[in-house]
Tab-separated table of N, CA, C and O in Angstrom:
chain	number	residue	atom	x	y	z
A	1	ASP	N	0.925	-1.175	-0.043
A	1	ASP	CA	0.038	0.019	-0.074
A	1	ASP	C	0.892	1.153	0.016
A	1	ASP	O	2.087	1.267	0.333
A	2	GLN	N	0.216	2.373	-0.518
A	2	GLN	CA	1.160	3.491	-0.353
A	2	GLN	C	0.612	4.553	0.565
A	2	GLN	O	1.111	5.718	0.803
A	3	SER	N	-0.480	4.159	1.304
A	3	SER	CA	-1.050	4.970	2.208
A	3	SER	C	-0.469	4.473	3.686
A	3	SER	O	-0.955	3.510	4.108
A	4	GLU	N	0.345	5.316	4.236
A	4	GLU	CA	0.742	5.072	5.588
A	4	GLU	C	-0.361	4.992	6.573
A	4	GLU	O	-0.129	3.957	7.464
A	5	PRO	N	-1.207	5.752	6.524
A	5	PRO	CA	-2.377	5.640	7.626
A	5	PRO	C	-3.031	4.329	7.406
A	5	PRO	O	-3.425	3.660	8.539
A	6	MET	N	-3.447	3.822	6.278
A	6	MET	CA	-3.865	2.531	6.055
A	6	MET	C	-3.047	1.439	6.526
A	6	MET	O	-3.567	0.488	7.218
A	7	LEU	N	-1.716	1.516	6.278
A	7	LEU	CA	-0.804	0.473	6.842
A	7	LEU	C	-0.725	0.526	8.248
A	7	LEU	O	-0.649	-0.649	8.933
A	8	ARG	N	-0.841	1.624	8.874
A	8	ARG	CA	-0.718	1.692	10.338
A	8	ARG	C	-2.060	0.951	10.923
A	8	ARG	O	-1.933	0.280	11.798
A	9	ARG	N	-3.031	1.137	10.479
A	9	ARG	CA	-4.362	0.612	10.721
A	9	ARG	C	-4.333	-0.932	10.527
A	9	ARG	O	-4.590	-1.719	11.440
A	10	ALA	N	-3.727	-1.397	9.454
A	10	ALA	CA	-3.721	-2.841	9.001
A	10	ALA	C	-2.515	-3.477	10.145
A	10	ALA	O	-2.962	-4.686	10.561
A	11	ARG	N	-1.426	-2.737	10.386
A	11	ARG	CA	-0.575	-3.368	11.361
A	11	ARG	C	-1.174	-3.576	12.639
A	11	ARG	O	-0.968	-4.508	13.386
A	12	ARG	N	-2.005	-2.506	13.091
A	12	ARG	CA	-2.774	-2.861	14.453
A	12	ARG	C	-3.743	-3.934	14.359
A	12	ARG	O	-3.794	-4.615	15.300
A	13	ARG	N	-4.253	-4.140	13.324
A	13	ARG	CA	-5.279	-5.168	13.201
A	13	ARG	C	-4.675	-6.651	12.980
A	13	ARG	O	-5.395	-7.660	13.230
A	14	ALA	N	-3.541	-6.649	12.367
A	14	ALA	CA	-2.878	-7.872	12.077
A	14	ALA	C	-1.324	-7.816	12.428
A	14	ALA	O	-0.629	-7.660	11.451
A	15	PRO	N	-0.928	-7.713	13.591
A	15	PRO	CA	0.387	-7.351	13.869
A	15	PRO	C	1.276	-8.475	13.511
A	15	PRO	O	2.627	-8.252	13.276
A	16	ALA	N	1.041	-9.741	13.152
A	16	ALA	CA	1.898	-10.865	12.660
A	16	ALA	C	2.045	-10.674	11.251
A	16	ALA	O	2.769	-11.386	10.732
A	17	ALA	N	1.282	-9.930	10.549
A	17	ALA	CA	1.272	-9.806	8.991
A	17	ALA	C	2.521	-9.059	8.684
A	17	ALA	O	3.144	-8.209	9.483
A	18	THR	N	2.926	-9.194	7.327
A	18	THR	CA	3.893	-8.252	6.810
A	18	THR	C	3.232	-7.110	5.797
A	18	THR	O	2.588	-7.551	5.034
A	19	PHE	N	3.559	-6.068	6.033
A	19	PHE	CA	3.093	-5.060	5.241
A	19	PHE	C	4.340	-4.131	4.621
A	19	PHE	O	5.282	-4.024	5.313
A	20	ALA	N	3.931	-3.575	3.566
A	20	ALA	CA	5.190	-2.814	2.698
A	20	ALA	C	4.502	-1.664	2.086
A	20	ALA	O	3.438	-1.725	1.575
A	21	THR	N	5.236	-0.469	2.005
A	21	THR	CA	4.756	0.696	1.391
A	21	THR	C	5.504	0.415	0.045
A	21	THR	O	6.645	0.425	0.081
A	22	CYS	N	4.777	0.585	-1.153
A	22	CYS	CA	5.303	0.267	-2.365
A	22	CYS	C	4.551	0.758	-3.588
A	22	CYS	O	3.449	0.909	-3.387
A	23	GLU	N	5.257	0.787	-4.685
A	23	GLU	CA	4.384	0.846	-5.998
A	23	GLU	C	4.026	-0.456	-6.354
A	23	GLU	O	4.940	-1.466	-6.538
A	24	LEU	N	2.890	-0.839	-6.596
A	24	LEU	CA	2.410	-2.230	-6.812
A	24	LEU	C	3.061	-2.901	-7.999
A	24	LEU	O	3.464	-4.148	-7.840
A	25	THR	N	3.307	-2.222	-8.914
A	25	THR	CA	3.906	-2.915	-10.207
A	25	THR	C	5.378	-2.859	-10.100
A	25	THR	O	5.987	-3.626	-11.207
A	26	THR	N	6.063	-2.528	-9.143
A	26	THR	CA	7.472	-2.765	-9.127
A	26	THR	C	8.031	-3.350	-7.854
A	26	THR	O	9.117	-3.559	-7.689
A	27	TYR	N	7.203	-3.845	-7.000
A	27	TYR	CA	7.487	-4.598	-5.713
A	27	TYR	C	8.102	-5.759	-5.982
A	27	TYR	O	7.698	-6.757	-6.667
A	28	ARG	N	9.357	-5.942	-5.409
A	28	ARG	CA	10.230	-7.364	-5.571
A	28	ARG	C	10.496	-7.753	-4.131
A	28	ARG	O	11.432	-7.250	-3.496
A	29	PRO	N	9.639	-8.678	-3.527
A	29	PRO	CA	9.847	-9.100	-2.167
A	29	PRO	C	11.220	-9.887	-2.074
A	29	PRO	O	11.472	-10.546	-2.958
A	30	ALA	N	11.651	-9.764	-0.937
A	30	ALA	CA	13.001	-10.653	-0.612
A	30	ALA	C	12.604	-11.963	-0.259
A	30	ALA	O	13.453	-12.838	0.086
A	31	ARG	N	11.330	-12.319	0.092
A	31	ARG	CA	10.921	-13.519	0.628
A	31	ARG	C	9.496	-13.897	0.049
A	31	ARG	O	8.905	-13.151	-0.868
A	32	ARG	N	9.116	-15.119	0.224
A	32	ARG	CA	7.729	-15.589	-0.454
A	32	ARG	C	6.849	-15.428	0.791
A	32	ARG	O	7.158	-15.464	2.061
A	33	PHE	N	5.482	-15.252	0.309
A	33	PHE	CA	4.313	-15.196	1.240
A	33	PHE	C	3.284	-16.207	1.188
A	33	PHE	O	3.124	-16.714	0.022
A	34	ASP	N	2.609	-16.511	2.226
A	34	ASP	CA	1.490	-17.470	2.095
A	34	ASP	C	0.397	-16.933	1.500
A	34	ASP	O	-0.531	-17.599	0.874
A	35	ARG	N	0.236	-15.515	1.682
A	35	ARG	CA	-1.074	-14.963	1.141
A	35	ARG	C	-0.587	-13.480	0.634
A	35	ARG	O	0.191	-12.878	1.128
A	36	VAL	N	-1.097	-13.151	-0.492
A	36	VAL	CA	-1.014	-11.846	-1.110
A	36	VAL	C	-2.437	-11.109	-1.234
A	36	VAL	O	-3.241	-11.936	-1.748
A	37	LEU	N	-2.720	-10.060	-0.636
A	37	LEU	CA	-4.017	-9.487	-0.561
A	37	LEU	C	-4.060	-8.284	-1.479
A	37	LEU	O	-3.214	-7.319	-1.186
A	38	PHE	N	-4.978	-8.052	-2.337
A	38	PHE	CA	-5.212	-6.874	-3.251
A	38	PHE	C	-6.572	-6.563	-2.646
A	38	PHE	O	-7.497	-7.113	-3.060
A	39	ALA	N	-6.593	-5.499	-1.839
A	39	ALA	CA	-7.992	-5.032	-1.316
A	39	ALA	C	-8.507	-3.596	-1.934
A	39	ALA	O	-7.837	-2.642	-1.668
A	40	PHE	N	-9.321	-3.608	-2.894
A	40	PHE	CA	-9.896	-2.581	-3.590
A	40	PHE	C	-8.865	-1.614	-4.168
A	40	PHE	O	-8.778	-0.441	-4.026
A	41	VAL	N	-7.884	-2.330	-4.834
A	41	VAL	CA	-6.653	-1.557	-5.634
A	41	VAL	C	-6.630	-1.932	-6.948
A	41	VAL	O	-6.322	-1.012	-7.771
A	42	LEU	N	-6.879	-3.177	-7.302
A	42	LEU	CA	-6.680	-3.580	-8.867
A	42	LEU	C	-7.535	-2.655	-9.712
A	42	LEU	O	-7.068	-2.418	-10.948
A	43	HIS	N	-8.696	-2.253	-9.362
A	43	HIS	CA	-9.561	-1.608	-10.277
A	43	HIS	C	-8.959	-0.141	-10.648
A	43	HIS	O	-9.308	0.644	-11.592
A	44	GLU	N	-7.982	0.255	-9.764
A	44	GLU	CA	-7.325	1.439	-10.072
A	44	GLU	C	-6.151	1.533	-11.279
A	44	GLU	O	-5.762	2.483	-11.752
A	45	LEU	N	-5.888	0.238	-11.509
A	45	LEU	CA	-4.920	-0.017	-12.619
A	45	LEU	C	-5.494	-0.444	-13.892
A	45	LEU	O	-6.519	-1.025	-13.917
A	46	ASP	N	-4.835	-0.029	-14.859
A	46	ASP	CA	-5.330	-0.551	-16.250
A	46	ASP	C	-4.962	-1.990	-16.470
A	46	ASP	O	-4.247	-2.577	-15.618
A	47	ALA	N	-5.567	-2.665	-17.404
A	47	ALA	CA	-5.507	-4.034	-17.644
A	47	ALA	C	-3.939	-4.346	-17.687
A	47	ALA	O	-3.600	-5.419	-16.961
A	48	ALA	N	-3.015	-3.734	-18.370
A	48	ALA	CA	-1.649	-4.171	-18.439
A	48	ALA	C	-0.848	-4.030	-16.914
A	48	ALA	O	-0.260	-4.901	-16.698
A	49	ALA	N	-1.144	-3.153	-16.168
A	49	ALA	CA	-0.706	-2.875	-14.831
A	49	ALA	C	-1.151	-3.967	-13.855
A	49	ALA	O	-0.625	-4.511	-13.212
A	50	ARG	N	-2.434	-4.456	-14.110
A	50	ARG	CA	-3.069	-5.419	-13.392
A	50	ARG	C	-2.428	-6.579	-13.646
A	50	ARG	O	-2.082	-7.496	-12.703
A	51	ARG	N	-2.090	-7.088	-14.990
A	51	ARG	CA	-1.409	-8.399	-15.160
A	51	ARG	C	0.153	-8.159	-14.476
A	51	ARG	O	0.385	-9.194	-13.984
A	52	VAL	N	0.738	-7.071	-14.467
A	52	VAL	CA	2.029	-7.021	-13.862
A	52	VAL	C	1.889	-7.241	-12.381
A	52	VAL	O	2.658	-8.243	-11.816
A	53	ALA	N	0.985	-6.676	-11.620
A	53	ALA	CA	0.681	-6.750	-10.341
A	53	ALA	C	0.484	-8.125	-10.115
A	53	ALA	O	0.838	-8.833	-8.833
A	54	LEU	N	-0.434	-8.783	-10.651
A	54	LEU	CA	-0.960	-10.258	-10.394
A	54	LEU	C	0.353	-11.082	-10.712
A	54	LEU	O	0.535	-12.080	-10.076
A	55	THR	N	1.147	-11.037	-11.732
A	55	THR	CA	2.317	-11.790	-11.845
A	55	THR	C	3.245	-11.624	-10.783
A	55	THR	O	3.713	-12.737	-10.376
A	56	LEU	N	3.396	-10.467	-10.469
A	56	LEU	CA	4.330	-10.224	-9.289
A	56	LEU	C	3.790	-10.833	-8.012
A	56	LEU	O	4.669	-11.533	-7.236
A	57	ALA	N	2.514	-10.924	-7.861
A	57	ALA	CA	1.895	-11.483	-6.547
A	57	ALA	C	1.994	-13.141	-6.763
A	57	ALA	O	2.363	-13.775	-5.731
A	58	ARG	N	1.760	-13.597	-7.895
A	58	ARG	CA	1.852	-14.951	-8.032
A	58	ARG	C	3.367	-15.408	-7.773
A	58	ARG	O	3.574	-16.559	-7.208
A	59	ASP	N	4.263	-14.702	-8.329
A	59	ASP	CA	5.674	-15.091	-8.270
A	59	ASP	C	6.278	-14.997	-6.715
A	59	ASP	O	7.224	-15.568	-6.355
A	60	ALA	N	5.553	-13.992	-6.016
A	60	ALA	CA	5.850	-13.942	-4.536
A	60	ALA	C	5.333	-14.966	-3.597
A	60	ALA	O	5.539	-15.052	-2.434
A	61	LEU	N	4.419	-15.939	-4.203
A	61	LEU	CA	3.837	-16.976	-3.360
A	61	LEU	C	4.792	-18.007	-2.813
A	61	LEU	O	5.464	-18.541	-3.770
A	62	ALA	N	4.636	-18.519	-1.631
A	62	ALA	CA	5.165	-19.545	-1.074
A	62	ALA	C	4.383	-20.853	-1.635
A	62	ALA	O	3.363	-20.645	-2.029
A	63	PRO	N	4.943	-21.965	-1.709
A	63	PRO	CA	4.271	-23.182	-2.123
A	63	PRO	C	2.812	-23.175	-1.223
A	63	PRO	O	2.952	-23.122	-0.102
A	64	GLY	N	1.903	-23.397	-2.145
A	64	GLY	CA	0.615	-23.499	-1.280
A	64	GLY	C	-0.101	-22.250	-1.012
A	64	GLY	O	-1.124	-22.194	-0.536
A	65	GLY	N	0.625	-21.217	-1.444
A	65	GLY	CA	0.026	-19.841	-1.207
A	65	GLY	C	-1.258	-19.373	-1.988
A	65	GLY	O	-1.257	-20.180	-3.110
A	66	ALA	N	-1.751	-18.228	-1.808
A	66	ALA	CA	-2.878	-17.962	-2.494
A	66	ALA	C	-2.827	-16.357	-2.608
A	66	ALA	O	-2.229	-15.801	-1.773
A	67	VAL	N	-3.381	-15.979	-3.706
A	67	VAL	CA	-3.437	-14.619	-3.971
A	67	VAL	C	-5.166	-14.197	-3.667
A	67	VAL	O	-5.801	-14.764	-4.174
A	68	THR	N	-5.336	-13.360	-2.862
A	68	THR	CA	-6.812	-13.027	-2.680
A	68	THR	C	-7.179	-11.493	-3.046
A	68	THR	O	-6.367	-10.549	-3.008
A	69	ILE	N	-8.200	-11.408	-3.899
A	69	ILE	CA	-8.574	-10.072	-4.469
A	69	ILE	C	-9.883	-9.771	-3.897
A	69	ILE	O	-10.894	-10.600	-3.859
A	70	VAL	N	-10.063	-8.553	-3.377
A	70	VAL	CA	-11.331	-8.085	-2.750
A	70	VAL	C	-11.453	-6.733	-3.693
A	70	VAL	O	-10.520	-5.756	-3.480
A	71	ASP	N	-12.656	-6.621	-4.339
A	71	ASP	CA	-12.809	-5.394	-5.308
A	71	ASP	C	-14.186	-5.140	-5.463
A	71	ASP	O	-14.965	-5.900	-5.234
A	72	HIS	N	-14.529	-4.250	-6.446
A	72	HIS	CA	-15.860	-3.762	-6.833
A	72	HIS	C	-16.389	-4.754	-7.725
A	72	HIS	O	-15.731	-5.463	-8.327
A	73	ALA	N	-17.731	-4.938	-7.734
A	73	ALA	CA	-18.474	-5.765	-8.586
A	73	ALA	C	-19.732	-5.202	-8.920
A	73	ALA	O	-20.200	-4.280	-8.183
A	74	LEU	N	-20.280	-5.713	-9.896
A	74	LEU	CA	-21.524	-5.047	-10.451
A	74	LEU	C	-22.783	-6.030	-9.815
A	74	LEU	O	-22.695	-7.221	-10.239
A	75	PRO	N	-23.536	-5.509	-9.038
A	75	PRO	CA	-24.726	-6.355	-8.383
A	75	PRO	C	-25.701	-6.881	-9.603
A	75	PRO	O	-25.817	-5.910	-10.568
A	76	THR	N	-26.110	-8.006	-9.431
A	76	THR	CA	-26.897	-8.507	-10.591
A	76	THR	C	-28.493	-8.425	-10.193
A	76	THR	O	-29.306	-8.808	-11.037
A	77	MET	N	-28.757	-8.334	-8.904
A	77	MET	CA	-30.129	-8.219	-8.488
A	77	MET	C	-30.519	-7.270	-7.462
A	77	MET	O	-29.536	-6.569	-6.721
A	78	GLY	N	-31.541	-6.656	-7.517
A	78	GLY	CA	-31.999	-5.600	-6.630
A	78	GLY	C	-31.821	-4.182	-7.059
A	78	GLY	O	-30.776	-3.808	-7.615
A	79	LEU	N	-32.921	-3.333	-6.886
A	79	LEU	CA	-32.815	-1.947	-7.320
A	79	LEU	C	-31.847	-1.223	-6.452
A	79	LEU	O	-31.111	-0.466	-6.836
A	80	VAL	N	-31.833	-1.514	-5.140
A	80	VAL	CA	-30.913	-0.631	-4.165
A	80	VAL	C	-29.486	-0.912	-4.564
A	80	VAL	O	-28.643	-0.057	-4.741
A	81	PRO	N	-29.274	-2.344	-4.638
A	81	PRO	CA	-27.741	-2.399	-4.838
A	81	PRO	C	-27.347	-1.811	-6.154
A	81	PRO	O	-26.171	-1.184	-6.355
A	82	ARG	N	-28.102	-1.945	-7.312
A	82	ARG	CA	-27.642	-1.455	-8.616
A	82	ARG	C	-27.614	0.084	-8.606
A	82	ARG	O	-26.730	0.768	-9.064
A	83	ALA	N	-28.432	0.757	-7.737
A	83	ALA	CA	-28.461	2.308	-7.727
A	83	ALA	C	-27.299	2.758	-6.866
A	83	ALA	O	-26.524	3.544	-7.292
A	84	VAL	N	-26.874	1.989	-5.687
A	84	VAL	CA	-25.691	2.460	-4.988
A	84	VAL	C	-24.454	2.131	-5.929
A	84	VAL	O	-23.537	2.918	-5.819
A	85	SER	N	-24.481	1.078	-6.632
A	85	SER	CA	-23.416	0.643	-7.408
A	85	SER	C	-23.212	1.805	-8.395
A	85	SER	O	-22.026	2.280	-8.840
A	86	ALA	N	-24.136	2.362	-9.200
A	86	ALA	CA	-24.179	3.375	-10.192
A	86	ALA	C	-23.568	4.564	-9.495
A	86	ALA	O	-22.736	5.364	-10.034
A	87	LEU	N	-23.900	4.834	-8.326
A	87	LEU	CA	-23.579	6.153	-7.637
A	87	LEU	C	-22.125	6.025	-7.335
A	87	LEU	O	-21.136	6.953	-7.611
A	88	VAL	N	-21.757	5.063	-6.632
A	88	VAL	CA	-20.314	4.815	-6.209
A	88	VAL	C	-19.369	4.791	-7.555
A	88	VAL	O	-18.138	5.302	-7.397
A	89	HIS	N	-19.660	3.895	-8.425
A	89	HIS	CA	-18.850	3.703	-9.598
A	89	HIS	C	-18.763	5.009	-10.455
A	89	HIS	O	-17.972	5.125	-11.231
A	90	GLY	N	-19.706	5.876	-10.214
A	90	GLY	CA	-19.659	7.241	-10.979
A	90	GLY	C	-18.423	7.972	-10.455
A	90	GLY	O	-18.099	8.922	-11.282
A	91	PHE	N	-17.930	7.691	-9.433
A	91	PHE	CA	-16.582	8.517	-8.903
A	91	PHE	C	-15.387	7.661	-9.174
A	91	PHE	O	-14.355	8.360	-8.795
A	92	GLU	N	-15.597	6.286	-9.501
A	92	GLU	CA	-14.297	5.770	-9.716
A	92	GLU	C	-13.643	6.070	-10.936
A	92	GLU	O	-14.223	6.560	-12.075
A	93	PRO	N	-12.372	5.657	-11.164
A	93	PRO	CA	-11.728	5.859	-12.494
A	93	PRO	C	-12.209	5.031	-13.660
A	93	PRO	O	-12.927	4.062	-13.476
A	94	ALA	N	-11.817	5.417	-14.664
A	94	ALA	CA	-12.290	4.634	-15.974
A	94	ALA	C	-11.869	3.185	-16.028
A	94	ALA	O	-12.731	2.508	-16.522
A	95	THR	N	-10.808	2.945	-15.318
A	95	THR	CA	-10.475	1.586	-15.342
A	95	THR	C	-11.427	0.548	-14.541
A	95	THR	O	-11.411	-0.644	-14.828
A	96	VAL	N	-12.180	1.081	-13.791
A	96	VAL	CA	-13.092	0.466	-13.025
A	96	VAL	C	-14.214	-0.202	-14.005
A	96	VAL	O	-14.737	-1.312	-13.823
A	97	VAL	N	-14.435	0.485	-15.117
A	97	VAL	CA	-15.487	-0.059	-16.169
A	97	VAL	C	-14.941	-1.558	-16.499
A	97	VAL	O	-15.836	-2.348	-16.741
A	98	ASP	N	-13.734	-1.602	-16.832
A	98	ASP	CA	-13.046	-2.980	-17.340
A	98	ASP	C	-13.379	-4.002	-16.197
A	98	ASP	O	-13.734	-5.156	-16.623
A	99	VAL	N	-13.174	-3.714	-14.987
A	99	VAL	CA	-13.324	-4.597	-13.914
A	99	VAL	C	-14.884	-5.032	-13.896
A	99	VAL	O	-15.176	-6.078	-13.503
A	100	LEU	N	-15.723	-3.960	-13.832
A	100	LEU	CA	-17.163	-4.353	-13.609
A	100	LEU	C	-17.674	-5.018	-14.995
A	100	LEU	O	-18.505	-6.054	-14.672
A	101	ARG	N	-17.039	-4.856	-15.984
A	101	ARG	CA	-17.542	-5.596	-17.367
A	101	ARG	C	-16.937	-7.165	-17.126
A	101	ARG	O	-17.715	-8.007	-17.431
A	102	ASP	N	-15.698	-7.138	-16.963
A	102	ASP	CA	-14.955	-8.403	-17.131
A	102	ASP	C	-14.465	-9.018	-15.996
A	102	ASP	O	-13.903	-10.172	-16.022
A	103	GLY	N	-14.580	-8.524	-14.742
A	103	GLY	CA	-13.906	-8.992	-13.498
A	103	GLY	C	-12.518	-8.911	-13.632
A	103	GLY	O	-12.027	-8.011	-14.293
A	104	PHE	N	-12.003	-9.886	-13.307
A	104	PHE	CA	-10.366	-10.000	-13.443
A	104	PHE	C	-10.129	-11.338	-14.292
A	104	PHE	O	-8.857	-11.628	-14.241
A	105	ALA	N	-11.025	-11.958	-14.839
A	105	ALA	CA	-10.835	-13.088	-15.621
A	105	ALA	C	-9.606	-12.989	-16.785
A	105	ALA	O	-8.757	-13.797	-16.762
A	106	PRO	N	-9.518	-11.954	-17.437
A	106	PRO	CA	-8.529	-11.836	-18.485
A	106	PRO	C	-7.165	-11.927	-17.927
A	106	PRO	O	-6.192	-12.556	-18.525
A	107	GLU	N	-6.999	-11.009	-16.902
A	107	GLU	CA	-5.705	-10.949	-16.202
A	107	GLU	C	-5.294	-12.230	-15.411
A	107	GLU	O	-4.100	-12.600	-15.474
A	108	LEU	N	-6.208	-12.847	-14.821
A	108	LEU	CA	-6.062	-14.142	-14.119
A	108	LEU	C	-5.635	-15.121	-15.133
A	108	LEU	O	-4.490	-15.946	-14.767
A	109	ALA	N	-6.180	-15.261	-16.232
A	109	ALA	CA	-5.959	-16.227	-17.166
A	109	ALA	C	-4.305	-15.921	-17.796
A	109	ALA	O	-3.730	-16.922	-17.879
A	110	ASP	N	-4.029	-14.635	-18.030
A	110	ASP	CA	-2.924	-14.311	-18.591
A	110	ASP	C	-1.709	-14.444	-17.652
A	110	ASP	O	-0.538	-14.788	-17.941
A	111	THR	N	-2.021	-14.605	-16.435
A	111	THR	CA	-1.130	-14.784	-15.433
A	111	THR	C	-0.852	-16.133	-14.682
A	111	THR	O	-0.081	-16.313	-13.638
A	112	GLY	N	-1.819	-16.950	-15.156
A	112	GLY	CA	-1.760	-18.439	-14.704
A	112	GLY	C	-2.445	-18.602	-13.333
A	112	GLY	O	-2.078	-19.607	-12.636
A	113	LEU	N	-3.366	-17.696	-12.826
A	113	LEU	CA	-4.035	-17.692	-11.663
A	113	LEU	C	-5.313	-18.264	-11.976
A	113	LEU	O	-5.877	-17.812	-12.800
A	114	VAL	N	-5.699	-19.290	-11.190
A	114	VAL	CA	-7.062	-19.821	-11.277
A	114	VAL	C	-7.853	-19.603	-9.935
A	114	VAL	O	-7.548	-19.625	-8.693
A	115	THR	N	-9.093	-19.025	-10.165
A	115	THR	CA	-10.057	-18.674	-8.979
A	115	THR	C	-10.495	-20.116	-8.182
A	115	THR	O	-11.101	-20.907	-8.893
A	116	ALA	N	-10.019	-20.184	-6.997
A	116	ALA	CA	-10.164	-21.468	-6.217
A	116	ALA	C	-11.476	-21.248	-5.507
A	116	ALA	O	-12.348	-22.218	-5.028
A	117	ARG	N	-11.820	-19.981	-5.127
A	117	ARG	CA	-13.210	-19.577	-4.370
A	117	ARG	C	-13.334	-18.370	-4.774
A	117	ARG	O	-12.653	-17.370	-4.585
A	118	ARG	N	-14.742	-18.157	-4.795
A	118	ARG	CA	-15.398	-16.718	-5.103
A	118	ARG	C	-16.562	-16.464	-4.236
A	118	ARG	O	-17.455	-17.356	-4.008
A	119	LEU	N	-16.545	-15.222	-3.468
A	119	LEU	CA	-17.762	-14.784	-2.612
A	119	LEU	C	-18.335	-13.522	-3.128
A	119	LEU	O	-17.464	-12.669	-3.455
A	120	SER	N	-19.498	-13.495	-3.251
A	120	SER	CA	-20.176	-12.117	-3.484
A	120	SER	C	-20.269	-11.435	-1.912
A	120	SER	O	-20.779	-12.144	-0.941
A	121	LEU	N	-19.823	-10.121	-1.925
A	121	LEU	CA	-20.081	-9.479	-0.753
A	121	LEU	C	-20.934	-8.204	-0.816
A	121	LEU	O	-21.098	-7.572	-2.120
A	122	ALA	N	-21.554	-7.735	0.262
A	122	ALA	CA	-22.199	-6.374	0.261
A	122	ALA	C	-23.191	-6.443	-0.851
A	122	ALA	O	-23.222	-5.464	-1.670
A	123	ALA	N	-24.105	-7.327	-0.960
A	123	ALA	CA	-25.335	-7.552	-1.768
A	123	ALA	C	-24.815	-7.387	-3.131
A	123	ALA	O	-25.466	-6.849	-4.044
A	124	GLY	N	-23.504	-7.893	-3.614
A	124	GLY	CA	-23.041	-8.025	-4.955
A	124	GLY	C	-22.407	-6.659	-5.259
A	124	GLY	O	-21.680	-6.559	-6.309
A	125	LEU	N	-22.141	-5.771	-4.460
A	125	LEU	CA	-21.184	-4.540	-4.699
A	125	LEU	C	-19.755	-4.931	-4.723
A	125	LEU	O	-18.950	-4.055	-5.226
A	126	ALA	N	-19.460	-6.032	-4.174
A	126	ALA	CA	-18.082	-6.543	-3.965
A	126	ALA	C	-17.820	-7.937	-4.217
A	126	ALA	O	-18.808	-8.620	-4.119
A	127	VAL	N	-16.508	-8.293	-4.695
A	127	VAL	CA	-16.418	-9.754	-4.698
A	127	VAL	C	-15.081	-10.060	-3.998
A	127	VAL	O	-14.159	-9.284	-3.960
A	128	ALA	N	-14.943	-11.288	-3.486
A	128	ALA	CA	-13.632	-11.641	-2.958
A	128	ALA	C	-13.392	-12.907	-3.648
A	128	ALA	O	-14.244	-13.867	-3.916
A	129	MET	N	-12.065	-13.001	-4.105
A	129	MET	CA	-11.623	-14.271	-4.757
A	129	MET	C	-10.444	-14.805	-4.233
A	129	MET	O	-9.536	-13.903	-4.237
A	130	ARG	N	-10.101	-16.047	-3.993
A	130	ARG	CA	-8.988	-16.668	-3.568
A	130	ARG	C	-8.442	-17.335	-4.939
A	130	ARG	O	-9.239	-18.134	-5.406
A	131	CYS	N	-7.108	-16.954	-5.181
A	131	CYS	CA	-6.740	-17.533	-6.530
A	131	CYS	C	-5.385	-18.243	-6.293
A	131	CYS	O	-4.755	-17.814	-5.304
A	132	ARG	N	-5.175	-19.250	-6.863
A	132	ARG	CA	-3.881	-20.078	-6.739
A	132	ARG	C	-3.342	-20.365	-8.115
A	132	ARG	O	-4.019	-20.255	-9.103
A	133	PRO	N	-2.000	-20.577	-8.145
A	133	PRO	CA	-1.426	-20.758	-9.440
A	133	PRO	C	-1.963	-22.074	-10.013
A	133	PRO	O	-2.120	-22.937	-9.215
A	134	GLY	N	-2.168	-21.988	-11.317
A	134	GLY	CA	-2.785	-23.148	-11.893
A	134	GLY	C	-2.023	-23.619	-13.002
A	134	GLY	O	-1.845	-24.636	-13.660
């Protein structure tokens, strides 16, 4: 993450975890990780940068490790979730349109990551995916 306040909060909530301030597409860890988490960040990147970030995450995994993505999604049911989605996504960057339309399927396929588990969150406004090298 590049937000030091967010990292301070994360460190308080998960003191045993490793956190780093970095540019997502240039991070080269000195060790392997059991889990790599992208929380509401990949939609900020264009498709090419998402591929780079996911490739780096895949390469940073220890054997048996997983990449988890939590990000925006487009709800498929209900007027309220769709209205909230339209409002929230009206303020997001243009790259979110790709994510809402395609999810992360193209980038995951290109980087050799396979979705092992997918959960819909917040009435469909968000998605969580656990991905493993395939």
